[in-house]
Short mmCIF file of C-alpha atoms in Angstrom, two decimals:
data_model
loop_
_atom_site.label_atom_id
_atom_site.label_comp_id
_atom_site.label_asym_id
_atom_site.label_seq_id
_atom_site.Cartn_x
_atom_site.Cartn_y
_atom_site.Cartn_z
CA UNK T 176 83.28 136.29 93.35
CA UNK T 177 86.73 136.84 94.08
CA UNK T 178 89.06 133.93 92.66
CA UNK T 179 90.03 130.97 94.67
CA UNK T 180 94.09 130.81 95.64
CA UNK T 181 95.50 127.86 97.21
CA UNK T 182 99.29 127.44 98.05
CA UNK T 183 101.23 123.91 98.00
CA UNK T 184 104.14 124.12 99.86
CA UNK T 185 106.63 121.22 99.45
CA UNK T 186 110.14 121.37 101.18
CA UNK T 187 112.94 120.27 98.58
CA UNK T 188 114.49 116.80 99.52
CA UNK T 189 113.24 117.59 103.05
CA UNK T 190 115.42 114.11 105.24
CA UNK T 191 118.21 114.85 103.26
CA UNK T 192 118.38 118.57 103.30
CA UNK T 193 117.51 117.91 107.47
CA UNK T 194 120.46 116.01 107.89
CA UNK T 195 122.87 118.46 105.98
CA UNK T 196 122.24 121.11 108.38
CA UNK T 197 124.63 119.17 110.78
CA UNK T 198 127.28 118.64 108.27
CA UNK T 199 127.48 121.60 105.70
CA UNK T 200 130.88 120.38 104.48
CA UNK T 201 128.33 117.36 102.61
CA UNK T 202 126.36 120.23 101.06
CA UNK T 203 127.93 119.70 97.33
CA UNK T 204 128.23 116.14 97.62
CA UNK T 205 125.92 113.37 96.69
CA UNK T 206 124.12 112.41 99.78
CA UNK T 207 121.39 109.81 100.59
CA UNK T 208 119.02 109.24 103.67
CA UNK T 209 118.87 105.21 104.21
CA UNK T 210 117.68 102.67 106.03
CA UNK T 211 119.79 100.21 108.02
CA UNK T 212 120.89 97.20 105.11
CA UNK T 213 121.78 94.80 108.42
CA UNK T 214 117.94 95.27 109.22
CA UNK T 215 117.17 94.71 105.25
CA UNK T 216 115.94 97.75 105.28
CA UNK T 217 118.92 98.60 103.15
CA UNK T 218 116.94 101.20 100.44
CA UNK T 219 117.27 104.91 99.95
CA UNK T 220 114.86 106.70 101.89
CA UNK T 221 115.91 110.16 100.48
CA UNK T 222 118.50 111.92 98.76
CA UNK T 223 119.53 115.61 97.76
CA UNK T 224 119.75 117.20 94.62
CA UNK T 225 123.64 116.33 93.58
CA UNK T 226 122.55 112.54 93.97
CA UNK T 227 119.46 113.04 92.11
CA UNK T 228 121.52 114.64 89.37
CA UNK T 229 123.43 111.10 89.58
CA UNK T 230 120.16 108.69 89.08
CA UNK T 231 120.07 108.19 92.68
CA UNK T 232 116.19 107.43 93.41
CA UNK T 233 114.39 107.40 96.36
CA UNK T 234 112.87 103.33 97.44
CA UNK T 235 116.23 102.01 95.49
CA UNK T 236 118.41 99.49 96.90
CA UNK T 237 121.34 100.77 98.25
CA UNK T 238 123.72 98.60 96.27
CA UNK T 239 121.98 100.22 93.02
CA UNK T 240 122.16 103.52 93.97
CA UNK T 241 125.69 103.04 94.88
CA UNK T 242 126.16 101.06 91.10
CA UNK T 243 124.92 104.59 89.85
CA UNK T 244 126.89 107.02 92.15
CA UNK T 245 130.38 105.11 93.94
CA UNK T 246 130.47 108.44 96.28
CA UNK T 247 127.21 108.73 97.41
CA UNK T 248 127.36 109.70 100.94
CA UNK T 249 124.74 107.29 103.41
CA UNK T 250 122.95 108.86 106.53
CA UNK T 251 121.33 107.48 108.74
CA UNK T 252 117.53 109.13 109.31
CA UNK T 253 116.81 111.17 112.67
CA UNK T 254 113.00 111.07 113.08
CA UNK T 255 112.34 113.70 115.86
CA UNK T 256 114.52 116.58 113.67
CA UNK T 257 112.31 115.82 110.84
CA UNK T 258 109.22 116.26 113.57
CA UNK T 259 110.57 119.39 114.78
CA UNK T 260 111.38 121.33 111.78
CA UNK T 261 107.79 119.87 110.62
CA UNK T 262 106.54 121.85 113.41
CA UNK T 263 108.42 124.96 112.94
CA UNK T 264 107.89 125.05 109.06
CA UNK T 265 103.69 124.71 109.65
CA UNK T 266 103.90 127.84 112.50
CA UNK T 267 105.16 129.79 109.76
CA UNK T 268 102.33 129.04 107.56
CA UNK T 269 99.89 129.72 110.39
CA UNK T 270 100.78 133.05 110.44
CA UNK T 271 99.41 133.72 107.05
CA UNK T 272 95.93 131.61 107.11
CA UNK T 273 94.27 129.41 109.53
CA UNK T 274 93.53 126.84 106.46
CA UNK T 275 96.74 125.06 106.69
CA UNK T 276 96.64 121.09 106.29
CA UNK T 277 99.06 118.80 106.22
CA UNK T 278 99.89 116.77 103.52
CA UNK T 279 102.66 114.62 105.17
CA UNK T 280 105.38 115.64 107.15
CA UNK T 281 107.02 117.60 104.60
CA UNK T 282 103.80 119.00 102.58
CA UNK T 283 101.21 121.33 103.66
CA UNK T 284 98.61 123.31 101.86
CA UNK T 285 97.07 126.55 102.40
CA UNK T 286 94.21 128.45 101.45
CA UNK T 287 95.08 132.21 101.13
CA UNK T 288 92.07 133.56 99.57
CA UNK T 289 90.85 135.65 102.13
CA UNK T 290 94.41 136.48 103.27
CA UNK T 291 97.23 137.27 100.92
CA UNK T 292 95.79 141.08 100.69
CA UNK T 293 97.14 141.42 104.03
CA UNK T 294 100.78 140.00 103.15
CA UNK T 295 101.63 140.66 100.00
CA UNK T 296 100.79 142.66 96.43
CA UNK T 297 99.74 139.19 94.94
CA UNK T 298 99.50 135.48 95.58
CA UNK T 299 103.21 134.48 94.22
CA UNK T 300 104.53 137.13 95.81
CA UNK T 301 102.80 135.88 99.32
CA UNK T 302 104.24 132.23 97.84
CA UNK T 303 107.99 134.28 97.36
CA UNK T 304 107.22 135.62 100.94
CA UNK T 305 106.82 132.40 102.25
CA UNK T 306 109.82 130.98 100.54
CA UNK T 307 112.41 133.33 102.14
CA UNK T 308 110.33 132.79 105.85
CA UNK T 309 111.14 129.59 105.75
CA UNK T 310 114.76 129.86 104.44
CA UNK T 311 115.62 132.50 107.22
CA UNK T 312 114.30 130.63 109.46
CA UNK T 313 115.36 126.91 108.95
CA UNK T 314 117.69 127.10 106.51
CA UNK T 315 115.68 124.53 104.47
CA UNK T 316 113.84 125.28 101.20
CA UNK T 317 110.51 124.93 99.87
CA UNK T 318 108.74 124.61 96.28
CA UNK T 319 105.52 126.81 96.18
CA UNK T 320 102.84 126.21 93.78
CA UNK T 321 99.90 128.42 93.69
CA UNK T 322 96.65 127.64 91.70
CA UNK T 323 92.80 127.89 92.20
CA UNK T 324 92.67 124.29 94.03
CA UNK T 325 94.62 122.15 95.54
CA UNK T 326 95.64 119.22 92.76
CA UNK T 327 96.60 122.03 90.72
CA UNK T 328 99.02 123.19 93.59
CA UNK T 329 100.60 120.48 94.03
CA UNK T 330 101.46 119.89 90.37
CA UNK T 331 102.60 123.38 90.62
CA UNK T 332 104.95 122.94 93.80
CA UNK T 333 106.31 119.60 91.74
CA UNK T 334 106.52 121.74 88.35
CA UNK T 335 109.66 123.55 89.38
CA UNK T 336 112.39 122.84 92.04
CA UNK T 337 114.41 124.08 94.30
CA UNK T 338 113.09 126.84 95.98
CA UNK T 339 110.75 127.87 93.12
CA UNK T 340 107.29 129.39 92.52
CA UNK T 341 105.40 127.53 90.00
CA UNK T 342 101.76 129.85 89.28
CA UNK T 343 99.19 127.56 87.89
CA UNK T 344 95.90 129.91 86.86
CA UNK T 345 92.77 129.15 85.05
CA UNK T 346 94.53 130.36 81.61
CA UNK T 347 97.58 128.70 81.38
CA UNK T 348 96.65 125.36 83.51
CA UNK T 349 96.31 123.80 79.71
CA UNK T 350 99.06 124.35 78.51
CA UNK T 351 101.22 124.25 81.52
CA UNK T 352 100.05 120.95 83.22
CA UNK T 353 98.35 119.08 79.92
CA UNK T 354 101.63 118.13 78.62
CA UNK T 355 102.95 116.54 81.78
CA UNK T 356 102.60 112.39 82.24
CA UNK T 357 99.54 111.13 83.73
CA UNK T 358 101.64 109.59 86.43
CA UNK T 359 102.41 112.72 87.67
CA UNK T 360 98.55 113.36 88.64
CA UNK T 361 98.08 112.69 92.41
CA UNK T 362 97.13 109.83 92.83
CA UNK T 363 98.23 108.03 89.76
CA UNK T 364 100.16 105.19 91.31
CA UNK T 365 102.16 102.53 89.13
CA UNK T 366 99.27 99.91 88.39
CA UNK T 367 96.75 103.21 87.60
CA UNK T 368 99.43 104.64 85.60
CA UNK T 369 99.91 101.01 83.76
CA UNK T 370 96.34 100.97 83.11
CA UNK T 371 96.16 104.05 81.59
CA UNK T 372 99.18 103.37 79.41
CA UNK T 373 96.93 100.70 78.14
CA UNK T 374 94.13 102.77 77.38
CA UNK T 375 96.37 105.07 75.12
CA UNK T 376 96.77 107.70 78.19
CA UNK T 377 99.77 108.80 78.56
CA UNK T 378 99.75 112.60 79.30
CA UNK T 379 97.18 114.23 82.20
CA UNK T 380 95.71 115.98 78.47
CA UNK T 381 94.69 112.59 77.43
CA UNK T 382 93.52 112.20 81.10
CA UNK T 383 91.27 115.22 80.64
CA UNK T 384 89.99 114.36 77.47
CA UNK T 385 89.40 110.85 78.14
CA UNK T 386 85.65 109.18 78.41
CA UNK T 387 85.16 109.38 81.91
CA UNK T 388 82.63 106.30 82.18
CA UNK T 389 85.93 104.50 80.29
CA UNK T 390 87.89 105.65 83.05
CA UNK T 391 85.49 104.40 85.52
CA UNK T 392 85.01 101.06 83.84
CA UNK T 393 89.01 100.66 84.50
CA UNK T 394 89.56 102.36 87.27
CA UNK T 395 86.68 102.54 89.65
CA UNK T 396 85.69 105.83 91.81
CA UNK T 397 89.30 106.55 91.32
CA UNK T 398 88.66 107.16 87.40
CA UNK T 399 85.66 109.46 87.71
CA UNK T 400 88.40 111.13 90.09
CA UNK T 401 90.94 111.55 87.88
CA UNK T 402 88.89 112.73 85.17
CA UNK T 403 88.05 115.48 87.25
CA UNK T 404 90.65 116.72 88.31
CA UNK T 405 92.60 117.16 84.98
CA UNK T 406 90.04 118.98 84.23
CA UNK T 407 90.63 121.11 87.16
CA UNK T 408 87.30 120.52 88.75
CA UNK T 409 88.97 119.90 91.92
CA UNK T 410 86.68 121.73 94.81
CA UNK T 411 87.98 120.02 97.98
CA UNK T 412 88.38 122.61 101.18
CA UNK T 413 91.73 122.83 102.67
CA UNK T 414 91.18 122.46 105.96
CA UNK T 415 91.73 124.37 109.19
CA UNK T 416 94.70 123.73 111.11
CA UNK T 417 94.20 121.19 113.77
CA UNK T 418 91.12 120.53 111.47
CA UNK T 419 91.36 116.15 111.79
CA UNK T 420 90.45 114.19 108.85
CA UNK T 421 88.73 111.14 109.43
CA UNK T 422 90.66 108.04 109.92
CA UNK T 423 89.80 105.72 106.99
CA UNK T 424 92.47 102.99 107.54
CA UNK T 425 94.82 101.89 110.26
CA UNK T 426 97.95 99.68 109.38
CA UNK T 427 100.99 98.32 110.66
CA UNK T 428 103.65 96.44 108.36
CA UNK T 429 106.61 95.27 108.81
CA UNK T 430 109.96 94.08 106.51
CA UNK T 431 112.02 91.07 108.52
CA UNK T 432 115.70 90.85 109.29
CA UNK T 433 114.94 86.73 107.62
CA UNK T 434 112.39 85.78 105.70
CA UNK T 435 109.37 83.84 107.76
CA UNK T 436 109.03 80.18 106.71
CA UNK T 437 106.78 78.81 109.68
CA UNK T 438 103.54 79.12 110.54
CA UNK T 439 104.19 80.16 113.98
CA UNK T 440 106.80 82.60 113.09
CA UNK T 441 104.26 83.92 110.59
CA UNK T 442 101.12 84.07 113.08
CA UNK T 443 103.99 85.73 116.07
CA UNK T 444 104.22 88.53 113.23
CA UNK T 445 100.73 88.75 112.71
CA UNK T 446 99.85 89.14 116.14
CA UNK T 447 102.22 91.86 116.75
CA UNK T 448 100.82 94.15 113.73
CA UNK T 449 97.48 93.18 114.92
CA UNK T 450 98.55 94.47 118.14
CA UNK T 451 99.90 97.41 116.98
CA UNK T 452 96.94 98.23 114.97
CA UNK T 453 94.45 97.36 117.73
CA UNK T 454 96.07 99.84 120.29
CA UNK T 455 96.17 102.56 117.36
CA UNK T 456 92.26 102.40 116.88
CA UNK T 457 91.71 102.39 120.23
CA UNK T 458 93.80 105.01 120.68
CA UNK T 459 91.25 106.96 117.72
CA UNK T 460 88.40 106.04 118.94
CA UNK T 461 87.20 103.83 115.91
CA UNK T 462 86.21 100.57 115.18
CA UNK T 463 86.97 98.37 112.34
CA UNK T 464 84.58 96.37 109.89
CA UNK T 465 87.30 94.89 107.61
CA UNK T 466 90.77 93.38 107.60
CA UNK T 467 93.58 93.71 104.58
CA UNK T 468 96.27 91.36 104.50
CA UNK T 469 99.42 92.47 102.52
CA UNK T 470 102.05 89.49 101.68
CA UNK T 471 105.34 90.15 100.00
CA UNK T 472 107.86 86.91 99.02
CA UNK T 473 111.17 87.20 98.59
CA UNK T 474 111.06 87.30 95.31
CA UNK T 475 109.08 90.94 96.28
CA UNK T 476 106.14 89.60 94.34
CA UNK T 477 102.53 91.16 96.36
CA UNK T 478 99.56 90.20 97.22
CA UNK T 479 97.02 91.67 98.96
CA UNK T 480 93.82 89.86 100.42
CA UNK T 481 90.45 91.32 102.47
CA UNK T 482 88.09 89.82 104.53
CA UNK T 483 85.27 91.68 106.31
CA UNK T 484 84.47 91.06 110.17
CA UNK T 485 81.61 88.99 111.46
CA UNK T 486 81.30 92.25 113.73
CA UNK T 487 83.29 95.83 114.14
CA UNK T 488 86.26 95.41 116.86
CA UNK T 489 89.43 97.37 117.90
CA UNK T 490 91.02 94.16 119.34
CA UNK T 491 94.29 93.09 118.34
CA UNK T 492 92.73 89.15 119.23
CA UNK T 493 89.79 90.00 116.37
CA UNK T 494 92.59 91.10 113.53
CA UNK T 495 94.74 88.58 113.81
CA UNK T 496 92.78 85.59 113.68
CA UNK T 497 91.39 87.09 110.25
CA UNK T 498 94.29 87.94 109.07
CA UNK T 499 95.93 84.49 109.91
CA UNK T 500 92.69 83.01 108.02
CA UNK T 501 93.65 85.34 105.28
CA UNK T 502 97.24 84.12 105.56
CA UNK T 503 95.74 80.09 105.11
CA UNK T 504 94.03 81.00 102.58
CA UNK T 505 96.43 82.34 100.51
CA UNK T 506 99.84 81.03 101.65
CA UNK T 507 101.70 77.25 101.90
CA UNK T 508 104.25 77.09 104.98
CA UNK T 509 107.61 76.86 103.74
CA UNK T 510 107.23 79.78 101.27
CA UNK T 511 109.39 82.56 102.52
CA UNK T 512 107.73 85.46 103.25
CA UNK T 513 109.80 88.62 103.46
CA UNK T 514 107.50 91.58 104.33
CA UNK T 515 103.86 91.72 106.53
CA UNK T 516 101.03 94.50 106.65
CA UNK T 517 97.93 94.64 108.31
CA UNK T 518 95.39 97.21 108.00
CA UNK T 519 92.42 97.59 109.29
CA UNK T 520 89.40 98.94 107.27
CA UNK T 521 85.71 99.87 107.17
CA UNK T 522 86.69 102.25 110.05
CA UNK T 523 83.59 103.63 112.29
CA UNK T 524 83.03 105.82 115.26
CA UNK T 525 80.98 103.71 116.30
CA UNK T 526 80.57 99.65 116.82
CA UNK T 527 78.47 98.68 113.39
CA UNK T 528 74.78 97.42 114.35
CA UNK T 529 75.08 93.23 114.19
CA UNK T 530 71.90 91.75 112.90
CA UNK T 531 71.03 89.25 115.09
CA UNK T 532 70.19 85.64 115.56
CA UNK T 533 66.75 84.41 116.92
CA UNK T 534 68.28 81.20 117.53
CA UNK T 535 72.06 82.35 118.69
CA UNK T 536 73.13 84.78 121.30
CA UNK T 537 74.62 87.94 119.25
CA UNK T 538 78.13 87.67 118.95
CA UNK T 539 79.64 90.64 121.05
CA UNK T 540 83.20 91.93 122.22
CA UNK T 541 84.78 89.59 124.78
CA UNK T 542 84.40 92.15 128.15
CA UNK T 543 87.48 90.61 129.83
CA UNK T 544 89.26 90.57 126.43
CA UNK T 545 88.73 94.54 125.97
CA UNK T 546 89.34 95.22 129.63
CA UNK T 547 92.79 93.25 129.41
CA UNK T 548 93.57 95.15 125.99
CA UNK T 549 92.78 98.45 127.70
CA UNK T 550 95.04 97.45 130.55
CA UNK T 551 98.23 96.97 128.01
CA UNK T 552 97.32 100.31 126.72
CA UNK T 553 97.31 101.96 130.20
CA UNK T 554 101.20 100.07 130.90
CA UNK T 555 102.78 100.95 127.43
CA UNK T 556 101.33 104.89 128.01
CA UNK T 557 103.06 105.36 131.01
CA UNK T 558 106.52 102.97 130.47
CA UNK T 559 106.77 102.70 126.60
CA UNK T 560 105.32 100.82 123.81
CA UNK T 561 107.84 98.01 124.40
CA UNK T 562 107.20 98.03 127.70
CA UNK T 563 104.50 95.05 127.81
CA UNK T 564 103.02 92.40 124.95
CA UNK T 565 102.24 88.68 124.58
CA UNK T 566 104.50 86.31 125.02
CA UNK T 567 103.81 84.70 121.25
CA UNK T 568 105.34 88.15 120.00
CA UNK T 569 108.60 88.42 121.69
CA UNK T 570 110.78 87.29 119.02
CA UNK T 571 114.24 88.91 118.64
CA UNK T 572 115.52 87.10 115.96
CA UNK T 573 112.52 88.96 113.98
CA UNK T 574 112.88 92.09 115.16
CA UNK T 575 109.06 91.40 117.17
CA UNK T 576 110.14 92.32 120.44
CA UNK T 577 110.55 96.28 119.48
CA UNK T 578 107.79 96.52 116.68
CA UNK T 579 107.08 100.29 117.11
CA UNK T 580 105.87 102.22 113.96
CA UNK T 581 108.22 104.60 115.79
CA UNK T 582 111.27 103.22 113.90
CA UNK T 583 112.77 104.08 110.52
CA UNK T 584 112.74 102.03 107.28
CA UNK T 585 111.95 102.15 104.03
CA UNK T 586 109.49 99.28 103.87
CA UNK T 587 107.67 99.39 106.25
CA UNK T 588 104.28 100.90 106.29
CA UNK T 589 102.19 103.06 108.78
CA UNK T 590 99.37 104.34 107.19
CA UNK T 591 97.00 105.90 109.48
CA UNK T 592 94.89 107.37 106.67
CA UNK T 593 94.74 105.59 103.38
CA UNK T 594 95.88 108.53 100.90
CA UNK T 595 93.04 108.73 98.63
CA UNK T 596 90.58 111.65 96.65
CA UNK T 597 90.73 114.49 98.70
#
């Protein structure tokens, strides 16, 4: 059976190197993309390879990334160039393989097993091939890695950068990627790296040779995950272009120009990330079964809270009365409160059977409630997404008025699909 070959394609610095097609005289200067600091959204969003050389790191403060590098040159994002050269980049790929998904905007896989024959005298050389494509066409770079599945490539595409090839095969996978930190796996986030640290892991070898049932025990699903993966047991499909995953979450969060201190100031900011949430599963198709409340104080101290639903809904009214209860539950007014998310979870194409009552009338959907939900959908499709909302949300002085996951900032959050095992 003829072997596997899946390309990772990552482009280098991608907002940054964006932005310094406009102004090539910034090319060998430090320069970070940012967020607006009058908004509080004052962290680095991105930043090119002469500010990395500097310390500069992305989801710092500004202030300490300026501490680090007193030149660094601040830009301010430009979300539809990223989207276009997003779009440009991926019809470039399509012309080698229809298996080309999406990673984020900046990431994409591609299965060329069945393809590179046609291209190129090998798979690196298809990955070189690709490289200068994109180059000629963009002038933006890319990292390629190319291995037998698609962890592997994107260890590879982070092995080795700018504008580099990385080949991760069967052979050398051991002693190319063994040596590397376990936080470098995908998925490994800070509190799964921490936990792993405590278990005596601290290289994706140890990873690999690790107990798996340990793992588990610590880590949940995500453990036997892991485990497989450094191994390289990794089997997932890439999928076809166009090919949609399903949605597994749906949030909307939001950083404050002031910290929240009331409860109705709190509860106006709940109801507009409920809204926001609401129209977006609508807008899917789904339904939720479960609500997640994510609190962060000005201190930046977390905490995150779930509650499931007495029944599924897509109606902003639903998520934020459980995520105010959340809220009560778990928060004293007075306490500031600098950052909100809501996410809906539990998502189904269809509304989950309700077992009911003998003795109560089954608790359904409100029919006027959906119809008038359906009706703000209808207005903010044809005049804007700021064209229409409840009067309770219409707070300036917190920025509620214009909530759009539209605009830029490092904190907040928009997670259509949580990022989990692929």
């Amino acid at each position: 059976m003829a072997e596997r070959w899946v390309l990772h394609c990552d482009c280098n610095s991608f907002y940054a190197s964006v932005e310094l097609l406009s102004r090539p005289e910034l090319r060998q200067k430090p320069v970070a993309v940012c967020g607006d600091p009058a908004s509080r959204h004052g962290i680095i969003l991105a930043k090119n390879e002469p500010a990395k050389a500097m310390g500069v790191k992305t989801a710092e403060a500004i202030w300490q990334a300026k501490r680090k590098c007193p030149g660094l040159v601040l830009l301010e994002p430009h979300r539809e160039r990223y989207v276009h050269y997003y779009k440009v980049i991926n019809e470039i790929y399509c012309r080698f393989t229809d298996r080309v998904e999406p990673f984020s905007i900046d990431e994409s896989w591609l299965d060329v097993s069945g393809s590179w024959q046609l291209f190129a005298q090998s798979p690196k050389a298809l990955a070189d091939r690709l490289r200068a494509e994109v180059r000629g066409a963009t002038g933006l770079t890319i990292s390629v890695g190319a291995s037998f599945n698609k962890v592997f490539a994107k260890l590879g595409s982070d092995y080795k950068k700018p504008d580099a090839t990385t080949l991760i095969t069967r052979e050398n996978f051991q002693d190319v990627l063994w040596p590397l930190p376990a936080r470098d796996m995908l998925f490994v986030g800070r509190s799964a790296a921490e936990k792993l640290a405590g278990m005596g892991i601290s290289t994706i070898g140890d990873l690999a040779a690790a107990d798996e049932k340990a793992l588990a025990a610590a880590l949940g699903k995500l453990g036997h995950t892991l485990s497989r993966y450094a191994r390289g047991l990794d089997d997932a499909p890439v999928r076809l272009w166009g090919e949609k995953e399903p949605v597994k979450s749906v949030g909307s969060g939001r950083t404050f120009p002031r910290d929240l201190v009331t409860a109705a100031e709190v509860r106006s900011a709940l109801w507009a990330l409920s809204d926001e949430v609401a129209a977006r599963l609508r807008r899917h198709g789904v339904w939720a079964g479960a609500v997640q409340l994510t609190v962060r104080d000005a201190s930046l101290k977390t905490i995150t809270r779930q509650t499931r639903l007495p029944m599924s809904t897509h109606l902003a009214r639903d998520l934020a009365d459980a995520a105010w209860r959340l809220m009560q539950a778990n928060w004293r007014e007075g306490q500031p409160v600098r950052m909100l998310t809501v996410t809906a979870q539990a998502i189904t194409e269809e509304p989950a059977a309700v077992q009911q009552s003998f003795f109560e009338d089954a608790h359904r959907p409100d029919p006027r409630r959906e119809k008038l939900e359906q009706s703000l959908d209808a207005i903010r499709g044809k005049y804007g997404k700021g064209a229409i909302g409840a009067g309770s949300i219409l707070r300036r002085d917190l920025g509620l008025g214009r909530l759009s996951m539209e605009e830029k900032g490092g904190e907040d959050e928009d997670d259509e699909r949580a990022k989990g095992p692929l």
